[in-house]
């Protein structure tokens, strides 16, 4: 695929979004989500948008809203090549910044959605071409990720609400003290539910006997039981339940190492965590070649980031349900329209066929979200 992009202006807008309900994981309880929205404008007048999901606190990953702003404003944006071509992404510009994958993903998303806008094609078809695929889905199979609840009853009620909405795959967050007994109760009530758990790195190899008890519950997978940078210890874990890696996989090379060591059966392909769509597509093609199963992870992103993740999840070899739920489950209102919603009676969400990003950013709501960011001084005071 050939294209050339001439960027006139690129800006980064920090945001704080208010979640419709708090989201609790093994590492945090979240009421607010920080991030940065990137906007690019081309010489031809096309607009592209992207989202950096780096949060107010460095707990899922080391990046924060402020580090992303710093990397974008001081390094990536001032040195943007004036003319971009497919090859120029691998030149010294992107490589000159080590790490900071979420900042890079936000900027690359804005660039690619501007390219799609100029080419007058939906982003999903741009991603399809980037991956070298000849087809893509019209709708994406999705599940819902449910945070740690105050009680078993609250967990069962939350599950029932989402099943009523139409979701048919549920992911439950677990942590030490909130695992085997909780899952047992859920299984009793929902013997046939497609169910999985995500530990967000809360366990160590010494917990292996406890994790083995989860094998009796017929889980689709267990996501990221061990350290956020670990691959080796995951390879030592003997489980009947398939192991999925999230936090540990930062690059294609990590995925290759995990595959070779037998550390993961399933890949959570999260574009934010691997530095954008280019690395995502490289990982996608490796997994396709060796037969590793994939799905696309979420980071409570707004419709802007979600459009990009939806485009990735529309690739044919993403065969498991992705963590890309309905917009109303995160933000009311979102920063972009229209909201993503389930097709009634299914657990699928249609991919946008609009030209470019696929959603329209509401400038007023973006300004409100930026004002919320400006009014936050200490994340530790205001985020809980
Ligand atoms: O571990 O997959 C995760 C949210 C933020 C950071 C990490 C994770 C998550 C989720 C929610 O599980 C996924 C979503 O619905 O966006
Ligand atoms: Mg996860």
GROMACS .gro file of C-alpha atoms and ligand atoms in nm:
model
  401
    1UNK     CA    1   0.000   0.000   0.000
    2UNK     CA    2   0.135   0.338  -0.096
    3UNK     CA    3   0.056   0.668   0.067
    4UNK     CA    4   0.216   0.993   0.161
    5UNK     CA    5   0.113   1.219   0.444
    6UNK     CA    6   0.203   1.582   0.488
    7UNK     CA    7   0.121   1.698   0.839
    8UNK     CA    8   0.049   2.067   0.894
    9UNK     CA    9  -0.022   2.055   1.264
   10UNK     CA   10  -0.017   1.799   1.546
   11UNK     CA   11  -0.137   1.862   1.901
   12UNK     CA   12  -0.173   1.667   2.226
   13UNK     CA   13  -0.470   1.723   2.459
   14UNK     CA   14  -0.456   1.573   2.809
   15UNK     CA   15  -0.791   1.449   2.942
   16UNK     CA   16  -0.955   1.308   3.250
   17UNK     CA   17  -1.271   1.100   3.200
   18UNK     CA   18  -1.523   0.998   3.466
   19UNK     CA   19  -1.610   0.628   3.455
   20UNK     CA   20  -1.981   0.544   3.490
   21UNK     CA   21  -1.887   0.304   3.771
   22UNK     CA   22  -1.560   0.245   3.956
   23UNK     CA   23  -1.331  -0.022   3.810
   24UNK     CA   24  -1.134  -0.232   4.059
   25UNK     CA   25  -0.841  -0.453   3.967
   26UNK     CA   26  -0.576  -0.630   4.173
   27UNK     CA   27  -0.376  -0.303   4.164
   28UNK     CA   28  -0.623  -0.015   4.190
   29UNK     CA   29  -0.976   0.120   4.225
   30UNK     CA   30  -1.045   0.365   3.948
   31UNK     CA   31  -1.310   0.634   3.928
   32UNK     CA   32  -1.130   0.850   3.675
   33UNK     CA   33  -0.922   0.769   3.372
   34UNK     CA   34  -0.645   0.993   3.248
   35UNK     CA   35  -0.525   1.004   2.889
   36UNK     CA   36  -0.407   1.217   2.601
   37UNK     CA   37  -0.597   1.278   2.278
   38UNK     CA   38  -0.373   1.342   1.977
   39UNK     CA   39  -0.500   1.538   1.678
   40UNK     CA   40  -0.325   1.576   1.343
   41UNK     CA   41  -0.425   1.794   1.053
   42UNK     CA   42  -0.279   1.737   0.708
   43UNK     CA   43  -0.191   1.991   0.439
   44UNK     CA   44  -0.495   1.860   0.248
   45UNK     CA   45  -0.721   1.938   0.542
   46UNK     CA   46  -0.778   1.580   0.659
   47UNK     CA   47  -0.802   1.523   1.035
   48UNK     CA   48  -0.679   1.225   1.233
   49UNK     CA   49  -0.733   1.142   1.599
   50UNK     CA   50  -0.567   0.902   1.839
   51UNK     CA   51  -0.584   0.821   2.210
   52UNK     CA   52  -0.309   0.756   2.461
   53UNK     CA   53  -0.454   0.549   2.746
   54UNK     CA   54  -0.170   0.622   2.989
   55UNK     CA   55  -0.343   0.672   3.320
   56UNK     CA   56  -0.300   0.918   3.607
   57UNK     CA   57  -0.105   0.658   3.803
   58UNK     CA   58   0.167   0.421   3.680
   59UNK     CA   59   0.011   0.095   3.800
   60UNK     CA   60  -0.088  -0.107   3.494
   61UNK     CA   61   0.221   0.026   3.315
   62UNK     CA   62   0.494   0.279   3.388
   63UNK     CA   63   0.349   0.545   3.157
   64UNK     CA   64   0.126   0.815   3.301
   65UNK     CA   65  -0.077   1.094   3.144
   66UNK     CA   66   0.209   1.329   3.227
   67UNK     CA   67   0.490   1.113   3.091
   68UNK     CA   68   0.293   1.071   2.768
   69UNK     CA   69   0.243   1.447   2.739
   70UNK     CA   70   0.614   1.498   2.802
   71UNK     CA   71   0.722   1.243   2.541
   72UNK     CA   72   0.476   1.376   2.284
   73UNK     CA   73   0.533   1.747   2.337
   74UNK     CA   74   0.911   1.740   2.387
   75UNK     CA   75   1.022   1.462   2.154
   76UNK     CA   76   0.772   1.301   1.917
   77UNK     CA   77   0.567   1.599   1.796
   78UNK     CA   78   0.853   1.852   1.746
   79UNK     CA   79   1.043   1.599   1.534
   80UNK     CA   80   0.754   1.472   1.322
   81UNK     CA   81   0.881   1.412   0.969
   82UNK     CA   82   0.714   1.668   0.740
   83UNK     CA   83   0.640   1.406   0.479
   84UNK     CA   84   0.554   1.056   0.593
   85UNK     CA   85   0.548   0.739   0.385
   86UNK     CA   86   0.493   0.377   0.497
   87UNK     CA   87   0.868   0.325   0.536
   88UNK     CA   88   0.935   0.638   0.734
   89UNK     CA   89   0.783   0.486   1.049
   90UNK     CA   90   1.084   0.271   1.098
   91UNK     CA   91   1.332   0.552   1.058
   92UNK     CA   92   1.511   0.731   1.337
   93UNK     CA   93   1.208   0.939   1.435
   94UNK     CA   94   1.004   0.667   1.603
   95UNK     CA   95   1.310   0.472   1.714
   96UNK     CA   96   1.465   0.780   1.871
   97UNK     CA   97   1.228   0.739   2.165
   98UNK     CA   98   1.273   0.416   2.357
   99UNK     CA   99   0.970   0.270   2.527
  100UNK     CA  100   0.661   0.483   2.590
  101UNK     CA  101   0.441   0.255   2.380
  102UNK     CA  102   0.111   0.419   2.474
  103UNK     CA  103   0.231   0.764   2.368
  104UNK     CA  104   0.347   0.617   2.036
  105UNK     CA  105   0.019   0.432   1.985
  106UNK     CA  106  -0.184   0.751   2.032
  107UNK     CA  107   0.025   0.940   1.779
  108UNK     CA  108   0.034   0.656   1.525
  109UNK     CA  109  -0.344   0.620   1.558
  110UNK     CA  110  -0.387   0.988   1.470
  111UNK     CA  111  -0.149   0.951   1.174
  112UNK     CA  112  -0.315   0.635   1.042
  113UNK     CA  113  -0.668   0.769   1.080
  114UNK     CA  114  -0.556   1.078   0.885
  115UNK     CA  115  -0.412   0.853   0.614
  116UNK     CA  116  -0.742   0.661   0.598
  117UNK     CA  117  -0.931   0.991   0.578
  118UNK     CA  118  -0.711   1.109   0.290
  119UNK     CA  119  -0.749   0.778   0.111
  120UNK     CA  120  -1.125   0.796   0.168
  121UNK     CA  121  -1.139   0.451   0.325
  122UNK     CA  122  -1.249   0.336   0.673
  123UNK     CA  123  -0.963   0.282   0.919
  124UNK     CA  124  -1.061  -0.085   0.940
  125UNK     CA  125  -0.974  -0.130   0.571
  126UNK     CA  126  -0.645   0.051   0.620
  127UNK     CA  127  -0.558  -0.191   0.903
  128UNK     CA  128  -0.664  -0.485   0.688
  129UNK     CA  129  -0.416  -0.374   0.421
  130UNK     CA  130  -0.147  -0.307   0.681
  131UNK     CA  131  -0.183  -0.667   0.799
  132UNK     CA  132  -0.183  -0.800   0.444
  133UNK     CA  133  -0.526  -0.959   0.488
  134UNK     CA  134  -0.778  -0.988   0.207
  135UNK     CA  135  -1.086  -0.983   0.425
  136UNK     CA  136  -1.207  -0.841   0.755
  137UNK     CA  137  -1.510  -0.875   0.981
  138UNK     CA  138  -1.818  -0.653   0.969
  139UNK     CA  139  -1.872  -0.697   1.343
  140UNK     CA  140  -1.645  -0.795   1.631
  141UNK     CA  141  -1.724  -1.053   1.898
  142UNK     CA  142  -1.684  -0.893   2.238
  143UNK     CA  143  -1.698  -0.977   2.606
  144UNK     CA  144  -1.705  -0.769   2.920
  145UNK     CA  145  -1.435  -0.723   3.184
  146UNK     CA  146  -1.588  -0.697   3.531
  147UNK     CA  147  -1.384  -0.537   3.808
  148UNK     CA  148  -1.354  -0.676   4.160
  149UNK     CA  149  -1.691  -0.632   4.335
  150UNK     CA  150  -1.761  -0.575   4.705
  151UNK     CA  151  -1.926  -0.919   4.741
  152UNK     CA  152  -2.018  -1.242   4.563
  153UNK     CA  153  -2.378  -1.123   4.541
  154UNK     CA  154  -2.267  -0.801   4.375
  155UNK     CA  155  -2.055  -1.005   4.133
  156UNK     CA  156  -2.348  -1.229   4.039
  157UNK     CA  157  -2.571  -0.924   3.995
  158UNK     CA  158  -2.312  -0.752   3.773
  159UNK     CA  159  -2.278  -1.065   3.560
  160UNK     CA  160  -2.657  -1.094   3.523
  161UNK     CA  161  -2.681  -0.728   3.415
  162UNK     CA  162  -2.425  -0.782   3.141
  163UNK     CA  163  -2.583  -1.109   3.028
  164UNK     CA  164  -2.913  -0.919   3.003
  165UNK     CA  165  -2.736  -0.663   2.783
  166UNK     CA  166  -2.633  -0.948   2.551
  167UNK     CA  167  -2.269  -1.021   2.638
  168UNK     CA  168  -2.188  -1.391   2.624
  169UNK     CA  169  -1.827  -1.387   2.751
  170UNK     CA  170  -1.738  -1.259   3.095
  171UNK     CA  171  -1.394  -1.179   3.237
  172UNK     CA  172  -1.359  -1.144   3.614
  173UNK     CA  173  -1.069  -0.969   3.780
  174UNK     CA  174  -0.908  -1.176   4.055
  175UNK     CA  175  -0.651  -1.116   4.328
  176UNK     CA  176  -0.527  -1.317   4.628
  177UNK     CA  177  -0.826  -1.368   4.858
  178UNK     CA  178  -1.070  -1.306   4.571
  179UNK     CA  179  -1.023  -1.604   4.344
  180UNK     CA  180  -1.110  -1.973   4.390
  181UNK     CA  181  -1.411  -1.931   4.621
  182UNK     CA  182  -1.552  -1.646   4.417
  183UNK     CA  183  -1.514  -1.833   4.087
  184UNK     CA  184  -1.671  -2.144   4.243
  185UNK     CA  185  -1.982  -1.945   4.335
  186UNK     CA  186  -2.004  -1.789   3.991
  187UNK     CA  187  -1.971  -2.131   3.827
  188UNK     CA  188  -2.247  -2.273   4.047
  189UNK     CA  189  -2.486  -2.004   3.925
  190UNK     CA  190  -2.363  -2.000   3.563
  191UNK     CA  191  -2.244  -2.351   3.476
  192UNK     CA  192  -2.227  -2.285   3.099
  193UNK     CA  193  -2.108  -1.925   3.086
  194UNK     CA  194  -1.793  -1.856   2.881
  195UNK     CA  195  -1.584  -1.732   3.173
  196UNK     CA  196  -1.224  -1.619   3.219
  197UNK     CA  197  -1.018  -1.446   3.488
  198UNK     CA  198  -0.752  -1.175   3.484
  199UNK     CA  199  -0.501  -1.149   3.771
  200UNK     CA  200  -0.310  -0.842   3.647
  201UNK     CA  201   0.017  -0.984   3.785
  202UNK     CA  202  -0.111  -1.040   4.140
  203UNK     CA  203   0.045  -1.387   4.197
  204UNK     CA  204   0.386  -1.551   4.208
  205UNK     CA  205   0.510  -1.896   4.115
  206UNK     CA  206   0.456  -1.998   4.481
  207UNK     CA  207   0.082  -1.959   4.421
  208UNK     CA  208   0.084  -2.233   4.156
  209UNK     CA  209  -0.112  -2.486   4.371
  210UNK     CA  210  -0.382  -2.226   4.430
  211UNK     CA  211  -0.401  -2.137   4.060
  212UNK     CA  212  -0.425  -2.508   3.977
  213UNK     CA  213  -0.750  -2.518   4.176
  214UNK     CA  214  -0.899  -2.293   3.908
  215UNK     CA  215  -0.862  -2.578   3.658
  216UNK     CA  216  -1.184  -2.736   3.786
  217UNK     CA  217  -1.397  -2.443   3.665
  218UNK     CA  218  -1.354  -2.482   3.289
  219UNK     CA  219  -1.223  -2.130   3.234
  220UNK     CA  220  -1.157  -2.001   2.883
  221UNK     CA  221  -0.820  -1.873   3.008
  222UNK     CA  222  -0.634  -1.711   3.297
  223UNK     CA  223  -0.479  -1.379   3.205
  224UNK     CA  224  -0.144  -1.258   3.341
  225UNK     CA  225  -0.107  -1.443   3.672
  226UNK     CA  226   0.260  -1.346   3.730
  227UNK     CA  227   0.489  -1.043   3.711
  228UNK     CA  228   0.427  -0.767   3.460
  229UNK     CA  229   0.765  -0.817   3.296
  230UNK     CA  230   0.789  -1.190   3.344
  231UNK     CA  231   0.792  -1.449   3.070
  232UNK     CA  232   1.010  -1.723   3.218
  233UNK     CA  233   0.812  -1.798   3.534
  234UNK     CA  234   0.491  -1.819   3.333
  235UNK     CA  235   0.662  -2.095   3.134
  236UNK     CA  236   0.704  -2.294   3.458
  237UNK     CA  237   0.337  -2.275   3.552
  238UNK     CA  238   0.163  -2.605   3.491
  239UNK     CA  239  -0.204  -2.545   3.436
  240UNK     CA  240  -0.486  -2.714   3.250
  241UNK     CA  241  -0.640  -2.371   3.196
  242UNK     CA  242  -0.489  -2.187   2.898
  243UNK     CA  243  -0.252  -1.905   3.000
  244UNK     CA  244  -0.293  -1.566   2.833
  245UNK     CA  245  -0.030  -1.294   2.862
  246UNK     CA  246  -0.116  -0.924   2.873
  247UNK     CA  247   0.129  -0.701   3.068
  248UNK     CA  248   0.435  -0.914   2.981
  249UNK     CA  249   0.413  -0.875   2.605
  250UNK     CA  250   0.561  -0.543   2.491
  251UNK     CA  251   0.708  -0.635   2.152
  252UNK     CA  252   0.700  -0.899   1.879
  253UNK     CA  253   1.019  -1.033   2.034
  254UNK     CA  254   0.843  -1.084   2.370
  255UNK     CA  255   0.566  -1.279   2.196
  256UNK     CA  256   0.823  -1.493   2.013
  257UNK     CA  257   1.009  -1.564   2.339
  258UNK     CA  258   0.686  -1.649   2.521
  259UNK     CA  259   0.586  -1.881   2.238
  260UNK     CA  260   0.923  -2.058   2.227
  261UNK     CA  261   0.930  -2.103   2.605
  262UNK     CA  262   0.573  -2.227   2.618
  263UNK     CA  263   0.480  -1.938   2.850
  264UNK     CA  264   0.152  -1.850   2.685
  265UNK     CA  265  -0.126  -2.022   2.495
  266UNK     CA  266  -0.323  -1.710   2.410
  267UNK     CA  267  -0.212  -1.355   2.327
  268UNK     CA  268  -0.392  -1.044   2.449
  269UNK     CA  269  -0.312  -0.815   2.158
  270UNK     CA  270  -0.336  -0.467   2.306
  271UNK     CA  271  -0.212  -0.200   2.064
  272UNK     CA  272  -0.148   0.051   2.345
  273UNK     CA  273   0.090  -0.186   2.522
  274UNK     CA  274   0.301  -0.271   2.216
  275UNK     CA  275   0.347   0.080   2.077
  276UNK     CA  276   0.080   0.095   1.811
  277UNK     CA  277  -0.069  -0.068   1.506
  278UNK     CA  278   0.260  -0.146   1.329
  279UNK     CA  279   0.392  -0.367   1.610
  280UNK     CA  280   0.038  -0.504   1.660
  281UNK     CA  281   0.021  -0.617   1.300
  282UNK     CA  282   0.369  -0.772   1.322
  283UNK     CA  283   0.255  -0.967   1.630
  284UNK     CA  284  -0.071  -1.057   1.457
  285UNK     CA  285   0.114  -1.206   1.162
  286UNK     CA  286   0.354  -1.401   1.384
  287UNK     CA  287   0.067  -1.548   1.587
  288UNK     CA  288  -0.120  -1.633   1.270
  289UNK     CA  289   0.187  -1.814   1.135
  290UNK     CA  290   0.253  -2.024   1.446
  291UNK     CA  291  -0.111  -2.075   1.544
  292UNK     CA  292  -0.125  -1.871   1.864
  293UNK     CA  293  -0.482  -1.767   1.948
  294UNK     CA  294  -0.552  -1.392   1.981
  295UNK     CA  295  -0.805  -1.140   2.102
  296UNK     CA  296  -0.785  -0.764   2.147
  297UNK     CA  297  -0.757  -0.619   2.497
  298UNK     CA  298  -0.908  -0.292   2.616
  299UNK     CA  299  -0.792  -0.012   2.845
  300UNK     CA  300  -1.118   0.166   2.925
  301UNK     CA  301  -1.047   0.385   2.623
  302UNK     CA  302  -1.299   0.633   2.484
  303UNK     CA  303  -1.457   0.589   2.142
  304UNK     CA  304  -1.142   0.736   1.984
  305UNK     CA  305  -0.909   0.461   2.102
  306UNK     CA  306  -1.188   0.205   2.073
  307UNK     CA  307  -1.225   0.271   1.698
  308UNK     CA  308  -0.861   0.180   1.648
  309UNK     CA  309  -0.890  -0.134   1.863
  310UNK     CA  310  -1.209  -0.232   1.680
  311UNK     CA  311  -1.028  -0.201   1.347
  312UNK     CA  312  -0.759  -0.437   1.477
  313UNK     CA  313  -1.013  -0.679   1.625
  314UNK     CA  314  -1.184  -0.697   1.283
  315UNK     CA  315  -0.885  -0.891   1.141
  316UNK     CA  316  -0.990  -1.247   1.059
  317UNK     CA  317  -0.743  -1.428   1.287
  318UNK     CA  318  -0.867  -1.253   1.601
  319UNK     CA  319  -1.081  -1.549   1.696
  320UNK     CA  320  -1.167  -1.501   2.063
  321UNK     CA  321  -1.402  -1.231   2.199
  322UNK     CA  322  -1.226  -0.899   2.262
  323UNK     CA  323  -1.246  -0.670   2.569
  324UNK     CA  324  -1.416  -0.398   2.365
  325UNK     CA  325  -1.749  -0.340   2.535
  326UNK     CA  326  -2.029  -0.093   2.473
  327UNK     CA  327  -1.950   0.275   2.514
  328UNK     CA  328  -2.224   0.322   2.776
  329UNK     CA  329  -2.045   0.078   3.006
  330UNK     CA  330  -1.754   0.325   3.036
  331UNK     CA  331  -1.857   0.688   2.967
  332UNK     CA  332  -2.185   0.879   2.940
  333UNK     CA  333  -2.123   1.074   2.732
  334UNK     CA  334  -1.815   0.957   2.548
  335UNK     CA  335  -1.580   1.196   2.365
  336UNK     CA  336  -1.697   1.066   2.028
  337UNK     CA  337  -2.018   0.978   1.846
  338UNK     CA  338  -2.182   0.751   1.768
  339UNK     CA  339  -2.137   0.527   2.073
  340UNK     CA  340  -2.043   0.162   2.019
  341UNK     CA  341  -2.335  -0.068   2.099
  342UNK     CA  342  -2.407  -0.440   2.080
  343UNK     CA  343  -2.616  -0.567   1.792
  344UNK     CA  344  -2.939  -0.666   1.969
  345UNK     CA  345  -2.948  -1.032   2.061
  346UNK     CA  346  -2.577  -1.086   1.993
  347UNK     CA  347  -2.246  -1.036   2.172
  348UNK     CA  348  -2.104  -0.846   1.876
  349UNK     CA  349  -2.040  -0.481   1.796
  350UNK     CA  350  -2.039  -0.355   1.436
  351UNK     CA  351  -1.717  -0.209   1.299
  352UNK     CA  352  -1.758   0.147   1.173
  353UNK     CA  353  -1.756   0.180   0.795
  354UNK     CA  354  -1.721   0.559   0.807
  355UNK     CA  355  -1.424   0.705   0.623
  356UNK     CA  356  -1.125   0.769   0.851
  357UNK     CA  357  -1.132   0.699   1.226
  358UNK     CA  358  -1.497   0.590   1.224
  359UNK     CA  359  -1.631   0.821   1.496
  360UNK     CA  360  -1.671   1.197   1.523
  361UNK     CA  361  -1.499   1.373   1.812
  362UNK     CA  362  -1.715   1.619   2.006
  363UNK     CA  363  -1.492   1.925   2.058
  364UNK     CA  364  -1.701   2.054   2.347
  365UNK     CA  365  -1.671   1.730   2.541
  366UNK     CA  366  -1.299   1.711   2.464
  367UNK     CA  367  -1.257   2.060   2.606
  368UNK     CA  368  -1.451   1.959   2.920
  369UNK     CA  369  -1.226   1.654   2.963
  370UNK     CA  370  -0.916   1.873   2.922
  371UNK     CA  371  -1.048   2.116   3.182
  372UNK     CA  372  -1.100   1.825   3.420
  373UNK     CA  373  -0.734   1.734   3.368
  374UNK     CA  374  -0.621   2.092   3.428
  375UNK     CA  375  -0.807   2.098   3.758
  376UNK     CA  376  -0.641   1.788   3.891
  377UNK     CA  377  -0.336   1.845   4.104
  378UNK     CA  378  -0.255   1.521   4.283
  379UNK     CA  379  -0.388   1.205   4.123
  380UNK     CA  380  -0.372   1.033   4.462
  381UNK     CA  381  -0.615   1.286   4.608
  382UNK     CA  382  -0.858   1.307   4.324
  383UNK     CA  383  -0.862   0.960   4.174
  384UNK     CA  384  -1.012   0.777   4.467
  385LIG     O1  385  -0.581  -0.593   3.228
  385LIG     O2  386  -0.699  -0.604   3.053
  385LIG     C1  387  -0.658  -0.539   3.151
  385LIG     C2  388  -0.839  -0.204   3.182
  385LIG     C3  389  -0.731  -0.119   3.201
  385LIG     C4  390  -0.605  -0.171   3.206
  385LIG     C5  391  -0.585  -0.308   3.192
  385LIG     C6  392  -0.692  -0.394   3.170
  385LIG     C7  393  -0.821  -0.341   3.168
  385LIG     C8  394  -0.941  -0.422   3.152
  385LIG     C9  395  -1.066  -0.355   3.099
  385LIG     O3  396  -0.948  -0.538   3.182
  385LIG    C10  397  -1.082  -0.376   2.952
  385LIG    C11  398  -1.185  -0.283   2.893
  385LIG     O4  399  -1.304  -0.313   2.907
  385LIG     O5  400  -1.148  -0.180   2.834
  386LIG    MG1  401  -0.536  -0.782   3.140
   0.00000   0.00000   0.00000
